[in-house]
Amino acid sequence: MSVPDSIEPIVGIALGTTNSLVAIANWPPHPAPPSPPRILPDDRGRPMLPSVVRFDTSTPARPIELGYEARANALLHPLSTIASVKRLMGRSTADAANDLPHLSFRVVEGPNNTARVALPTSSGEPHVVSPQEVSAIILRALRTQAADRLGVPVSKAVVTVPAYFDDAQRQATRDAGRLAGLDVVRIINEPTAAALAYGLGLRQLAGAPLAPQIVAVFDLGGGTFDVSILRITPAADSADSTAADCFQVLSTSGDTHLGGDDFDSALLSLFTREITERFGPMTFPPETLQSLRQFAEAAKIRLSAADSASIRIDLGGGRVYQRLITRAEYQTLIAPLVQRTIDCCRRALKDARPLMHDEPLSAVILVGGATRTPLVRDKVREEFNLEPYTALDPDQVVALGAAVQAGVLMGGGSGRRSLLLDVVPLSLGLETVGGAMAKLIIRNSTVPCRAAETFSTSVDNQTGIVLNVLQGEREMAADCRSLGRFELKGIPPMPAGIPKLKVEFAVDASGILTVHAVEERSAKRLSAQIVPNHGLTADEVARLERESVTHAREDMTRHRIADLVTNARLDLHWISRQLDKLAAEVPSDLRTDLESRIATLRSMTDAAGRDWTSVDANAMHRAKDDLDRASVRLHELSIARSLQDDAPGKAPRSTPPR
Ligand code: AMP
């Protein structure tokens, strides 16, 4: 069938740590009924492309092997074979510290705090490439693969990322697409894509409309584990083609270093231990280790289908390692690893509970090749008390879901529209004058979302305001991650508290943050898409969440004192100035009273400046209120004098009300 030139395909791409896939739905456009999503395989019919690239050693280094071939030779060329580059996307070397020991290649710090890959070259001078460039090679291959299968050029894609990917990691993914000549029209969360494919599958299988429900997505791939709890809310009017189904991520948890490859490693350790016990101590050259690992993976896959697997490895020199491994023995070996996935499930459920309103989970969707392991399925069944949903191929479900969303964006077919609602993984806010974190968008808010807050200055004649954009759960800015600093310059000199700085945060449907700021009195504007220096790991997200709970009480007090000190200083400044200005009008008893209250409050703010723990927040609050009350007469005198048209009714705040 020929396709009108005006309609361009939008493909769905799952850019995975271990494997990547490309899929399409509703193509060719306008058939009736709309065609379901399908994987676009390579020219040998293989659906997956291992996310592995090998470079040569010329200067500059060029990619020479990709996918299965690059993976097969990985152990022979450890320094020039780049696998798991997704772990470095949008991150600094410090962020990726836990990943570095697992990577065979060299990682160096690049400009702007970003992790880069240093490839060896024959000149001796390393060739440095960004993770985005390596991902772009994979994306370009998928783009070509899709174009070959469809017979039309492909330049648009929906790409999936883990739900916990922060702004930097999403931006890096979008940039990788751009480098591959792809317009990434939407970035969606992997569990959301899986639920979308599941929603579609259910509707097709049952031939009935989707019911409102809460599902868990359990995603165990080669190297990473993620679990997410999602709420699926069908469109209110199923006859309306513009109505939207909602797929809302309620919570996520996971482990960035847990996957099927760890099951291989457990078997590999067993093999090497037994080999050295049997044949004496030996070192294993890379070629032998490569073969042993392949044997381990083959045995693992066999044990998913059979009760036992026999292993026979010829080590040369008449040494043959041979044994039968039973499924029971293998399961004992991997039980602690599987238990770690269950612990994460409990955490995700605990986080989602307040949003579930006592509704039960209606399904657990399995994603990722390692969920074919029977022990994993057994433990999931036991934990959730539900039969895991396995109707979709766990390797393909994310790419199929991305294709469903791409099909919707293409507007092809007559299928109902589906709107995806994802969540912000960590709160977003600004540093206030006292060093506290003023949260504008709270963690787990659904995207797209926006929030605005008005701030002011704390010093007279301030012509520039620095905005420090923060991400995190803690109360003080120093304990949160700074996403970027911006300065709004050129504000006309005004007394402290007079400028009105309206800051708006907008997180788009792909989870990318844009900050707009306007000083409303002078109409000075600033707008910036946040391009942060680095990102946060899932572990770090988990740690930040844990710390926010542990330090919650202390943080709240510290935040309260910081805000109190800032506001008290503004009061002290304004009242002292008015006492000078209105020297003739202020009665002596009022002056004496105010001066003594000023001294009390100032001694408290000074003490807090030296050591915040030495201050009683309640006492400071009372002292400030007393001073505010006592200064009412001073305000009246000030207004009466009408010195300032724009004088604030009371001392202005420089932090948002809490
Ligand atoms: P993914 O990252 O989703 O492509 O998953 C890859 C992981 O799934 C690798 O560790 C594979 O060895 C593993 N895997 C693939 N098939 C099976 C199977 N039948 N049983 C157990 N693990 C498998």
XYZ file of C-alpha atoms and ligand atoms in Angstrom:
681
model
C 0.000 0.000 0.000
C 1.380 3.438 -0.844
C 1.495 6.043 1.907
C 0.742 9.714 1.253
C 3.975 11.757 1.364
C 2.450 14.168 3.871
C 2.148 11.518 6.586
C 5.354 10.674 8.372
C 5.697 7.659 10.598
C 6.508 8.155 14.273
C 8.226 5.095 15.698
C 8.415 3.960 19.316
C 11.918 3.235 20.605
C 12.916 1.449 23.804
C 16.512 2.581 24.343
C 17.609 -0.017 26.883
C 20.729 -0.498 28.996
C 21.196 -4.010 27.539
C 18.980 -4.129 24.422
C 17.080 -1.631 22.287
C 14.049 -2.109 20.043
C 11.973 -0.121 17.568
C 8.252 -0.582 16.912
C 5.376 1.012 15.018
C 1.607 1.173 15.438
C -1.190 2.421 13.182
C 0.944 2.073 10.088
C 0.155 2.331 7.223
C -2.150 5.134 8.368
C -5.931 5.012 8.093
C -6.574 1.295 7.728
C -9.725 0.138 9.449
C -9.418 -1.066 12.155
C -6.120 0.587 13.261
C -3.207 -1.830 13.092
C -1.752 -2.971 16.416
C 1.834 -2.170 17.393
C 4.531 -4.420 15.991
C 8.295 -4.696 16.335
C 10.393 -3.695 13.313
C 13.186 -6.301 13.298
C 16.626 -6.102 11.678
C 17.301 -7.555 8.227
C 17.876 -10.969 9.790
C 14.538 -10.897 11.564
C 16.031 -10.268 15.023
C 13.754 -8.012 17.087
C 16.393 -6.719 19.522
C 19.572 -4.744 19.005
C 22.055 -5.189 21.869
C 22.961 -1.669 23.070
C 26.673 -2.237 22.447
C 29.058 -0.334 20.148
C 32.708 -1.147 19.420
C 35.071 1.509 18.109
C 38.300 1.065 16.124
C 41.536 2.582 17.343
C 41.987 5.172 14.597
C 41.987 8.901 15.327
C 39.209 9.897 15.626
C 37.866 6.487 16.661
C 35.052 5.212 14.420
C 32.304 2.725 15.328
C 33.068 -0.579 13.625
C 30.752 -3.086 15.281
C 27.281 -2.764 16.677
C 24.720 -4.939 18.403
C 25.186 -8.723 18.501
C 28.657 -8.627 16.914
C 29.960 -5.953 19.290
C 28.526 -7.853 22.260
C 30.034 -11.176 21.158
C 33.512 -9.638 21.059
C 33.129 -7.408 24.102
C 35.516 -9.227 26.417
C 38.224 -9.264 23.741
C 38.086 -5.469 23.349
C 37.079 -4.244 26.787
C 38.411 -0.705 26.396
C 36.879 0.031 23.008
C 33.527 -1.763 23.432
C 30.895 0.487 24.953
C 28.008 -1.333 26.660
C 25.487 0.025 29.193
C 26.188 3.614 28.109
C 22.670 4.465 29.316
C 24.169 4.477 32.815
C 26.216 7.560 31.901
C 23.553 9.593 30.101
C 23.203 13.072 31.572
C 25.428 12.305 34.541
C 28.761 13.427 35.989
C 31.528 10.987 36.885
C 30.645 11.546 40.556
C 27.008 10.613 39.865
C 28.149 7.494 38.031
C 30.731 6.494 40.686
C 28.843 3.306 41.575
C 28.597 2.315 37.926
C 32.227 2.877 36.981
C 33.561 -0.404 38.483
C 31.019 -2.280 36.315
C 32.126 -0.644 33.064
C 35.020 -2.134 31.097
C 35.919 1.116 29.334
C 37.489 4.316 30.635
C 35.259 7.139 31.785
C 36.614 10.662 32.213
C 35.147 13.938 33.404
C 34.229 16.153 30.445
C 33.210 19.806 30.237
C 30.313 20.967 32.391
C 30.661 18.060 34.832
C 29.622 15.390 32.362
C 30.880 11.821 32.175
C 32.602 10.988 28.867
C 33.993 7.821 27.344
C 37.753 7.847 26.622
C 38.509 5.480 23.736
C 42.033 4.190 23.136
C 43.565 5.140 19.770
C 46.732 4.074 17.967
C 48.136 7.601 18.401
C 48.176 7.063 22.170
C 45.931 10.092 22.641
C 42.463 8.956 23.815
C 39.463 9.929 21.707
C 36.744 11.245 23.988
C 33.070 10.791 23.081
C 29.914 11.688 24.983
C 27.350 9.061 26.066
C 24.875 10.909 23.835
C 27.063 10.217 20.798
C 27.255 6.503 21.617
C 23.481 6.311 22.166
C 23.026 8.183 18.884
C 24.836 5.359 17.053
C 22.309 2.881 18.464
C 19.384 5.184 17.683
C 20.611 5.767 14.141
C 20.810 2.005 13.562
C 17.230 1.596 14.838
C 16.093 4.474 12.651
C 17.634 2.842 9.559
C 16.179 -0.526 10.540
C 12.714 1.038 10.852
C 13.033 2.924 7.555
C 14.131 -0.285 5.766
C 11.177 -2.263 7.120
C 8.618 0.499 6.432
C 10.038 1.601 3.086
C 9.773 5.299 4.007
C 12.185 7.673 5.745
C 11.892 7.849 9.541
C 12.747 11.039 11.397
C 10.400 11.097 14.421
C 10.259 8.933 17.508
C 8.789 8.473 20.957
C 11.639 7.267 23.178
C 11.298 5.611 26.582
C 13.368 6.288 29.719
C 13.223 4.900 33.281
C 10.621 6.700 35.406
C 13.319 7.990 37.787
C 15.343 9.636 34.988
C 15.807 13.257 35.969
C 15.843 16.327 33.802
C 19.482 15.951 32.719
C 19.044 12.324 31.739
C 15.896 13.088 29.722
C 17.602 15.990 27.982
C 20.583 13.760 27.186
C 18.211 11.189 25.660
C 16.568 13.865 23.545
C 20.009 15.136 22.460
C 21.077 11.620 21.478
C 17.980 11.460 19.265
C 18.865 14.768 17.669
C 22.409 13.522 16.940
C 20.832 10.492 15.241
C 18.654 12.728 13.053
C 15.554 11.923 15.068
C 13.078 14.424 16.388
C 12.166 12.954 19.787
C 8.562 14.097 19.854
C 7.875 12.667 23.307
C 9.834 10.985 26.055
C 7.732 8.566 28.098
C 8.480 6.492 31.157
C 9.209 2.813 30.564
C 6.573 1.517 33.035
C 4.037 3.861 31.478
C 4.826 2.407 28.047
C 4.441 -1.115 29.442
C 1.080 -0.236 30.997
C 0.003 1.368 27.749
C 0.809 -1.790 25.802
C -0.974 -3.779 28.500
C -4.029 -1.494 28.383
C -4.216 -1.967 24.669
C -3.676 -5.714 24.933
C -6.395 -6.081 27.536
C -8.877 -4.132 25.481
C -8.081 -6.189 22.419
C -8.154 -9.478 24.265
C -11.355 -8.776 26.132
C -12.980 -6.847 23.308
C -14.241 -4.564 26.065
C -13.431 -1.057 27.296
C -10.582 -0.689 29.738
C -11.588 -0.635 33.410
C -10.114 1.823 35.909
C -7.398 -0.005 37.799
C -4.039 0.101 39.550
C -1.238 -2.044 38.160
C 2.370 -2.783 39.058
C 5.072 -2.947 36.382
C 7.927 -5.237 37.399
C 10.875 -4.657 35.051
C 13.930 -6.888 35.477
C 16.320 -6.455 32.562
C 19.947 -7.422 32.069
C 21.468 -4.900 34.457
C 18.711 -2.889 36.103
C 15.543 -3.440 38.059
C 12.595 -1.040 38.303
C 9.165 -1.447 39.797
C 6.387 1.108 39.369
C 2.829 1.387 40.556
C 0.468 3.020 38.063
C -3.132 4.106 38.022
C -4.967 3.595 34.725
C -8.030 5.810 34.342
C -9.973 5.261 31.119
C -11.461 8.187 29.239
C -14.882 9.129 30.597
C -16.583 8.862 27.222
C -15.402 5.881 25.222
C -17.317 7.013 22.121
C -15.389 10.291 22.010
C -12.245 9.834 19.901
C -10.617 12.848 21.540
C -11.128 11.504 25.079
C -7.995 10.532 26.945
C -6.978 7.537 29.002
C -4.650 8.404 31.875
C -1.651 6.320 32.872
C -0.353 7.886 36.038
C 2.801 6.679 37.770
C 2.064 6.696 41.519
C 5.489 5.552 42.706
C 8.697 3.942 41.549
C 11.502 2.025 43.205
C 14.365 -0.076 41.924
C 18.004 -1.029 41.931
C 20.302 0.230 39.199
C 22.670 -2.708 39.687
C 20.420 -5.715 39.661
C 19.389 -7.816 36.688
C 19.716 -11.033 34.726
C 23.457 -10.404 34.289
C 23.822 -10.862 38.068
C 22.207 -14.281 37.717
C 24.900 -15.075 35.094
C 27.578 -13.782 37.479
C 26.274 -16.027 40.281
C 26.649 -19.072 38.010
C 30.001 -17.828 36.719
C 31.363 -17.569 40.279
C 30.154 -21.118 40.958
C 31.924 -22.376 37.821
C 35.238 -20.590 38.487
C 35.219 -21.666 42.156
C 34.641 -25.302 41.269
C 37.156 -25.195 38.417
C 39.919 -23.913 40.709
C 38.942 -26.443 43.408
C 39.137 -29.248 40.862
C 42.147 -28.213 38.765
C 44.074 -25.930 41.094
C 44.421 -22.126 41.130
C 44.427 -20.506 37.701
C 43.858 -17.134 36.094
C 41.186 -16.948 33.450
C 42.124 -15.069 30.265
C 39.385 -12.811 28.792
C 38.517 -15.361 26.064
C 37.895 -18.077 28.691
C 35.872 -15.731 30.881
C 33.827 -14.721 27.829
C 33.039 -18.383 27.072
C 32.298 -19.154 30.730
C 29.878 -16.236 30.886
C 28.162 -17.424 27.701
C 27.860 -20.912 29.224
C 26.409 -19.373 32.371
C 23.789 -17.396 30.427
C 22.876 -20.432 28.327
C 22.476 -22.557 31.487
C 20.340 -19.828 33.080
C 18.019 -19.667 30.069
C 17.796 -23.474 29.949
C 16.861 -23.521 33.655
C 13.909 -21.243 32.924
C 12.374 -24.033 30.859
C 13.879 -27.235 32.309
C 14.521 -28.711 35.756
C 18.236 -29.105 35.130
C 21.008 -28.078 32.744
C 24.235 -29.926 32.007
C 27.437 -28.020 31.561
C 30.551 -29.243 29.826
C 33.440 -26.852 29.404
C 36.700 -27.976 27.805
C 39.439 -25.912 29.432
C 42.214 -27.429 27.271
C 45.135 -29.589 28.426
C 42.769 -32.482 29.122
C 40.856 -30.496 31.750
C 37.124 -30.790 31.307
C 34.714 -29.161 33.740
C 31.429 -31.020 33.657
C 28.429 -30.982 35.978
C 24.676 -31.032 36.115
C 23.004 -28.102 37.785
C 19.431 -28.447 38.991
C 16.887 -25.664 39.054
C 16.648 -26.000 42.846
C 20.419 -25.479 43.173
C 20.306 -22.483 40.807
C 17.383 -20.974 42.705
C 19.287 -21.159 45.998
C 22.099 -19.284 44.270
C 19.901 -16.443 43.005
C 17.397 -16.291 45.890
C 19.099 -13.302 47.627
C 19.084 -11.368 44.325
C 15.394 -12.084 43.728
C 14.639 -11.074 47.334
C 16.143 -7.643 46.598
C 13.535 -7.118 43.850
C 10.784 -8.022 46.311
C 12.131 -5.528 48.871
C 11.895 -2.797 46.209
C 8.291 -3.853 45.444
C 7.403 -3.371 49.113
C 8.945 0.115 49.076
C 7.072 1.115 45.912
C 3.775 -0.150 47.333
C 4.359 1.677 50.605
C 5.008 4.935 48.716
C 1.940 4.467 46.516
C -0.448 3.484 49.342
C -1.553 7.032 50.229
C -2.490 7.568 46.559
C -4.236 4.219 46.142
C -7.181 5.025 48.434
C -7.453 1.378 49.546
C -7.962 0.175 45.976
C -6.312 -3.192 45.307
C -3.722 -3.891 42.629
C -5.399 -5.605 39.709
C -2.350 -6.766 37.749
C 1.407 -7.145 37.786
C 2.930 -6.686 34.333
C 6.269 -8.398 33.750
C 8.856 -6.586 31.656
C 12.470 -7.514 30.832
C 14.047 -10.788 29.752
C 15.001 -11.882 33.285
C 11.330 -12.061 34.325
C 11.212 -15.354 32.418
C 13.029 -16.860 35.423
C 10.507 -19.132 37.224
C 11.733 -18.119 40.714
C 11.086 -14.467 39.849
C 7.549 -15.289 38.713
C 6.926 -17.415 41.826
C 8.107 -14.678 44.196
C 6.114 -11.996 42.378
C 2.983 -14.172 42.480
C 3.528 -14.802 46.203
C 4.241 -11.168 47.057
C 1.359 -9.559 45.158
C -1.019 -12.490 45.492
C -1.744 -12.144 41.770
C -0.953 -14.226 38.704
C 1.661 -12.120 36.823
C 0.497 -10.847 33.441
C 2.701 -12.439 30.791
C 0.613 -12.234 27.611
C 3.056 -9.764 26.080
C 6.683 -10.604 25.306
C 8.612 -9.109 28.249
C 11.441 -8.019 25.915
C 9.083 -6.133 23.632
C 6.408 -4.664 25.862
C 8.091 -1.268 26.407
C 8.807 -0.699 22.701
C 5.246 -1.760 21.813
C 3.852 0.725 24.346
C 6.076 3.496 22.956
C 4.688 2.662 19.494
C 1.123 2.921 20.819
C 1.856 6.423 22.096
C 3.615 7.280 18.813
C 0.545 6.045 16.914
C -1.651 8.337 18.986
C 0.632 11.315 18.325
C 0.579 10.503 14.607
C -3.185 10.744 14.788
C -3.401 7.655 12.624
C -6.249 5.173 12.846
C -9.508 5.676 14.616
C -8.340 4.429 17.992
C -9.101 6.391 21.119
C -6.521 8.917 22.152
C -4.395 8.118 25.135
C -2.918 10.811 27.284
C 0.024 9.840 29.388
C 0.426 11.294 32.789
C 3.827 10.754 34.345
C 5.190 12.160 37.585
C 8.045 14.401 38.694
C 10.465 12.057 40.525
C 11.828 14.690 42.983
C 10.510 18.050 44.182
C 11.641 21.168 42.298
C 12.151 24.555 43.893
C 14.313 27.606 44.509
C 16.845 28.615 47.128
C 15.513 31.432 49.306
C 17.600 34.143 50.981
C 18.030 32.179 54.183
C 19.398 29.142 52.325
C 16.149 27.180 52.548
C 14.506 25.240 49.708
C 11.148 26.704 48.646
C 9.392 23.884 46.804
C 7.346 24.975 43.809
C 6.559 21.530 42.385
C 6.173 18.668 44.822
C 7.536 15.174 44.174
C 5.095 12.842 42.407
C 3.139 15.739 40.823
C 1.787 14.594 37.478
C 3.288 16.126 34.331
C 2.704 18.396 32.524
C 2.494 20.781 35.457
C 3.354 24.343 36.354
C 3.612 26.408 39.510
C 4.431 30.034 40.228
C 5.575 31.895 43.307
C 6.418 35.547 43.944
C 9.666 36.506 45.643
C 11.367 39.770 46.513
C 14.792 41.164 47.367
C 16.340 41.317 50.823
C 18.841 44.122 50.219
C 18.219 47.703 49.060
C 19.092 48.598 45.458
C 19.686 45.029 44.372
C 19.947 45.104 40.546
C 20.419 41.393 40.003
C 18.666 38.355 41.463
C 20.252 34.920 41.329
C 17.862 32.006 40.981
C 19.279 28.721 42.215
C 16.994 25.992 40.868
C 16.960 22.978 43.181
C 15.813 19.368 43.081
C 15.383 17.238 46.190
C 13.343 16.485 49.262
C 15.382 18.187 51.990
C 14.458 21.515 53.551
C 17.793 23.303 53.136
C 19.259 24.200 49.732
C 22.684 22.847 50.687
C 21.158 19.372 51.068
C 19.445 19.465 47.658
C 20.884 19.142 44.161
C 21.360 22.424 42.283
C 20.062 22.060 38.723
C 21.361 25.422 37.613
C 21.824 29.054 38.582
C 20.479 31.990 36.622
C 20.778 35.703 37.180
C 18.044 38.153 36.349
C 20.030 41.336 35.722
C 19.213 44.953 35.020
C 16.532 45.483 37.673
C 16.242 49.222 38.479
C 17.463 50.003 42.035
C 14.576 49.714 44.517
C 14.305 49.343 48.302
C 14.454 45.783 49.633
C 11.133 44.018 49.365
C 9.749 46.278 46.614
C 10.730 44.233 43.503
C 8.147 41.588 42.684
C 9.838 38.601 41.138
C 7.367 36.104 39.725
C 9.023 32.759 39.057
C 7.192 30.081 37.124
C 8.276 26.450 36.798
C 6.828 24.424 33.942
C 7.493 20.716 33.504
C 6.426 19.499 30.062
C 4.893 16.155 29.126
C 8.403 14.709 28.663
C 9.371 15.770 32.199
C 11.648 18.625 31.105
C 11.716 21.750 33.264
C 11.602 25.328 31.989
C 11.888 28.296 34.347
C 10.444 31.723 33.557
C 11.098 34.708 35.796
C 9.786 38.234 35.497
C 10.401 41.230 37.731
C 6.925 42.684 37.457
C 7.691 46.285 38.426
C 10.393 46.694 35.761
C 9.107 43.969 33.392
C 12.622 42.411 33.233
C 12.251 38.855 31.962
C 14.302 35.702 32.011
C 13.451 32.357 30.569
C 15.610 29.290 30.583
C 15.237 25.637 29.854
C 17.134 23.913 32.591
C 20.203 22.185 31.215
C 21.621 20.841 34.425
C 25.246 19.929 34.886
C 24.500 16.423 35.950
C 21.753 14.066 37.026
C 20.776 11.936 39.960
C 20.982 8.190 40.107
C 18.038 6.096 41.210
C 20.138 5.155 44.231
C 20.654 8.801 44.954
C 16.943 9.480 44.580
C 16.291 6.656 47.029
C 18.977 7.976 49.395
C 17.623 11.532 49.189
C 14.147 10.254 49.979
C 15.446 8.237 52.933
C 17.432 11.197 54.240
C 14.447 13.479 53.925
C 12.537 11.182 56.267
C 15.439 10.756 58.701
C 16.179 14.466 58.851
C 12.621 15.667 58.471
C 12.194 17.149 61.955
C 15.627 18.772 62.113
C 15.227 20.095 58.569
C 11.835 21.610 59.271
C 13.179 23.475 62.306
C 16.193 24.677 60.371
C 14.012 25.809 57.470
C 11.663 27.588 59.883
C 14.554 29.380 61.600
C 16.098 30.355 58.239
C 12.780 31.884 57.116
C 12.267 33.569 60.499
C 15.765 35.088 60.434
C 15.278 36.397 56.898
C 11.920 37.958 57.661
C 13.085 39.306 61.032
C 16.071 40.986 59.358
C 13.759 42.644 56.834
C 11.537 43.884 59.695
C 14.552 45.149 61.653
C 15.904 46.913 58.592
C 12.596 48.595 57.719
C 11.712 49.594 61.293
C 15.184 51.016 62.033
C 15.005 53.051 58.823
C 11.572 54.417 59.647
C 12.768 55.338 63.168
C 15.543 57.413 61.546
C 13.291 58.920 58.899
C 10.453 59.772 61.249
C 12.704 61.048 64.037
C 10.487 64.074 64.672
C 7.145 62.246 64.621
C 7.901 59.145 66.755
C 6.912 59.604 70.432
C 9.740 58.773 72.847
C 7.851 55.953 74.628
C 7.224 54.227 71.254
C 10.886 54.683 70.278
C 12.125 53.199 73.605
C 9.737 50.261 73.327
C 10.691 49.544 69.711
C 14.428 49.878 70.380
C 14.302 47.344 73.200
C 12.320 44.881 71.045
C 14.720 45.459 68.141
C 17.666 44.630 70.441
C 15.977 41.402 71.615
C 15.173 40.213 68.101
C 18.561 41.258 66.698
C 20.428 39.278 69.378
C 18.391 36.234 68.299
C 19.023 36.663 64.567
C 22.734 37.188 65.232
C 22.870 34.057 67.382
C 21.047 32.077 64.670
C 23.547 33.347 62.117
C 26.365 31.885 64.241
C 24.642 28.595 65.161
C 21.032 27.872 64.276
C 20.758 25.115 66.890
C 21.303 27.660 69.688
C 17.996 29.388 68.888
C 14.497 28.579 70.089
C 12.315 29.009 66.989
C 9.162 29.609 69.035
C 10.844 32.335 71.123
C 12.111 34.034 67.974
C 8.657 33.800 66.407
C 7.159 35.469 69.501
C 9.827 38.217 69.550
C 9.170 38.958 65.878
C 5.390 39.039 66.366
C 5.827 41.363 69.368
C 7.956 43.716 67.314
C 5.477 43.582 64.393
C 2.592 44.443 66.738
C 4.531 47.228 68.439
C 5.428 48.756 65.060
C 1.812 49.190 63.857
C 1.870 52.829 65.059
C 5.104 53.353 63.140
C 3.427 52.070 59.950
C 0.590 54.513 60.472
C 3.029 57.383 60.905
C 4.883 56.279 57.807
C 1.705 56.098 55.710
C 0.582 59.421 57.066
C 3.759 60.952 55.851
C 3.060 59.339 52.444
C 6.693 59.209 51.638
C 6.381 56.172 49.373
C 3.505 55.521 47.030
C 4.567 51.967 46.872
C 5.303 51.405 50.543
C 4.361 47.884 51.612
C 1.690 47.592 54.301
C 4.144 45.714 56.423
C 7.712 44.655 56.073
C 7.923 42.599 52.859
C 8.691 38.923 52.795
C 11.527 37.567 50.773
C 10.475 33.980 51.178
C 7.177 32.527 50.105
C 4.560 31.932 52.804
C 4.627 28.370 54.037
P 16.498 -7.108 28.752
O 17.447 -6.112 29.347
O 15.096 -6.888 29.085
O 16.727 -7.310 27.278
O 16.847 -8.517 29.477
C 18.034 -9.180 29.228
C 18.253 -10.189 30.308
O 17.226 -11.194 30.261
C 19.583 -10.916 30.123
O 20.218 -11.047 31.384
C 19.138 -12.253 29.579
O 20.085 -13.267 29.867
C 17.848 -12.472 30.340
N 17.010 -13.497 29.725
C 16.607 -13.601 28.438
N 15.868 -14.713 28.263
C 15.789 -15.336 29.475
C 15.169 -16.545 29.942
N 14.469 -17.340 29.118
N 15.313 -16.867 31.242
C 16.007 -16.076 32.092
N 16.623 -14.946 31.706
C 16.517 -14.578 30.407
